[in-house]
């Protein structure tokens, strides 16, 4: 290819030169001679001998840049010829647009042109745009209609909800049994209809494309009918200018409905007997839409030859199958059903009545139970209020539970115990008690009893607003009681000790006095009692035994101190041990006489506690002795 | 359903040219004539058995109007051809037919059509000159004289039209 094209170019170049003024050949020859002289100074050739037109130069040029010349020639050809240029640009236009598609400027540049093109397209034939938009608009409309239908269903459902007719109950039963909504069942029964004829009519010519009739449907020549339908629709459209674009969608003739669903090229007309549901519109539109999707071109160019539309019949047959017949079971089983329904209703009514009566009884019972509970509770609260040391501040009911709150002295009765005694379930009661100290005489009494721990011989009791102590006690206890009485809060009940006897002042006092009055005498430097004192010791032993038993009966402890003494003759230390020995001897003698040794304590006083201070022999003799001292103490 | 060819044919003519009675005997009809006065159109069907196929001419019998401006053009839409009817005893009806043809051709373009000159049984009252008819034939019209009473020429006219529209 290259060689041939080169040959062709050579011919073009070598040929006539007159119209190729591009090169001053003479100047070129001079330049070449100059170059030759630079290489070979002896070169003598003159450029003058060069012809202005030299085929060899042209050959040289062709050899050097022949291909480039050819390419340039072709390019200039394309650029200068509008047709060729359009072809070339058209070849790259999609790619070019794709390259700049992200550039916002492209959209701005193209928008006005596209708008104008669309406007002119609509002006010349609006149907083109309608056909383009049809697949978009129809689903949108369908959706909106679907929603409307749903709403209708809902409102129907609501309106029928409270209809308690026999039929309504039967349908409710059916809905429950089949697991469908009540509204669906109602529609199934009320909307009894049958599509009898379906026509697919070419819009432009009004000619029938296809027709299907239900098995038992009677009808006239469908070709005539379809044309007449179109004629009537045209008539309506022309007669009422407001309905320019809409045809006659729905016609009702007694029991017959005529539903027309227009498509871009064909209209689907259904003749329906009965009461069709709104949803049938949608079903018809779906079929029409499907037919359009399958055969758009055949529909558009329909010229009256319907032989190629045999397959459309299947779609139409689908429409003709739409229908809802009266359920046969309802007719056949009519008397039984009514009887059965009656029985069921009666049974339901009976059961309902019984239930109602039972409910009434249960309610009454419940009321009585509640009243009884309330009474028991009121009793409990009243009892609490009566209790000393309990102050009820709040009574009520909350969340089905009884509530009681207030102050409670820790010594007061336990409210939980009272609750159990009242027979109230503690889990149904909320109790809140705050501790406090009550000034009720009973509590003061209790507190005194706890703190004073009175001996059994003492009785503390409430008398009026006073606490009274009765009986007898050791003086130490009486002293403690007096201090406690003084510490009682002012204004509260006081402690009256006036009726309390000091046991020391009674029998035990006399006995102690008797024991104290005795002395056991000793001879000089002897640790055993002087002879002739056994009677005194016997007397002492008897009195000490009586003291012990009396103390025991008075719940006090008696202690008897035996103190030994000496005269002032001799060494003090010796005298001290001698005196102790004398006391020990007496204790032993008393023990021998049956006295509890634990009762007796001994000590030696030596010569330090003389009975007589004179320095005579008589005084010394009197000082040699064992003396007795009695102490009564609380147990 | 028979797989036949259907063609829409409009029948036009001035008032009381005998259009309806002309075709009555030859067509299948289910609609009463009251449609003409109410809706302005009545649909009939003429089945033509051509040698190779059956053509069903769906005839849109448009109500006769002397004033062609009141013609419902929407009824003409989609026609494959048309029939003009004039009363041979009333020349004005031929004028109406001529203007109707002009009107239709302006709207639908050139379509096969036939002019029926009706009431040719009333020869003594015939008022259209042969020259006029020849002139029309000369400009491409196909003219057929018919009689609603005898039925003469009707069948032939439909057959020829069917042949032309089905071509």
XYZ file of N, CA, C and O in Angstrom, chain B residues 3 21 28 30 35 38 68 102-103 119-120 123 127 134 149 158 165 167:
72
model
N -59.595 -15.500 11.438
C -58.469 -14.613 11.157
C -58.710 -13.913 9.820
O -58.211 -14.315 8.771
N -80.527 3.042 3.854
C -81.377 2.045 3.215
C -80.656 1.351 2.066
O -80.950 0.205 1.736
N -74.542 -6.851 7.654
C -74.967 -7.383 8.945
C -75.026 -6.213 9.907
O -74.073 -5.439 10.030
N -76.490 -4.823 13.818
C -77.068 -5.148 15.128
C -77.599 -3.894 15.808
O -78.293 -3.971 16.806
N -79.181 5.241 16.531
C -77.800 5.660 16.801
C -77.399 6.814 15.907
O -76.659 7.694 16.301
N -78.706 9.918 17.410
C -78.189 10.245 18.742
C -76.676 10.412 18.721
O -76.159 11.501 18.968
N -71.308 20.343 5.863
C -70.195 19.418 6.124
C -69.312 19.872 7.271
O -68.527 19.100 7.805
N -63.265 16.472 -0.556
C -62.164 17.416 -0.357
C -61.781 17.468 1.126
O -60.618 17.439 1.508
N -62.793 17.529 1.921
C -62.577 17.626 3.362
C -61.865 16.385 3.901
O -60.906 16.477 4.663
N -80.506 5.981 -6.190
C -81.842 6.197 -6.751
C -81.825 6.184 -8.277
O -82.506 6.972 -8.945
N -81.000 5.278 -8.834
C -80.961 5.220 -10.291
C -82.207 4.532 -10.860
O -82.400 4.411 -12.060
N -85.118 6.965 -12.916
C -84.433 7.513 -14.068
C -85.062 8.794 -14.589
O -84.374 9.739 -15.000
N -81.232 13.908 -12.287
C -80.945 15.336 -12.478
C -79.458 15.606 -12.675
O -79.044 16.750 -12.758
N -68.694 12.103 -15.890
C -67.497 11.808 -16.683
C -66.317 12.658 -16.224
O -65.177 12.205 -16.162
N -83.599 0.395 -3.891
C -84.813 -0.385 -4.057
C -84.514 -1.746 -4.685
O -84.961 -2.776 -4.183
N -69.125 -2.494 -3.143
C -68.431 -2.944 -1.926
C -67.277 -3.875 -2.270
O -66.200 -3.804 -1.692
N -58.996 -1.615 -0.825
C -58.433 -1.318 0.512
C -57.594 -2.480 1.037
O -56.691 -2.296 1.851
N -55.652 -4.274 -0.709
C -54.475 -4.473 -1.549
C -53.197 -4.103 -0.809
O -53.177 -3.125 -0.078
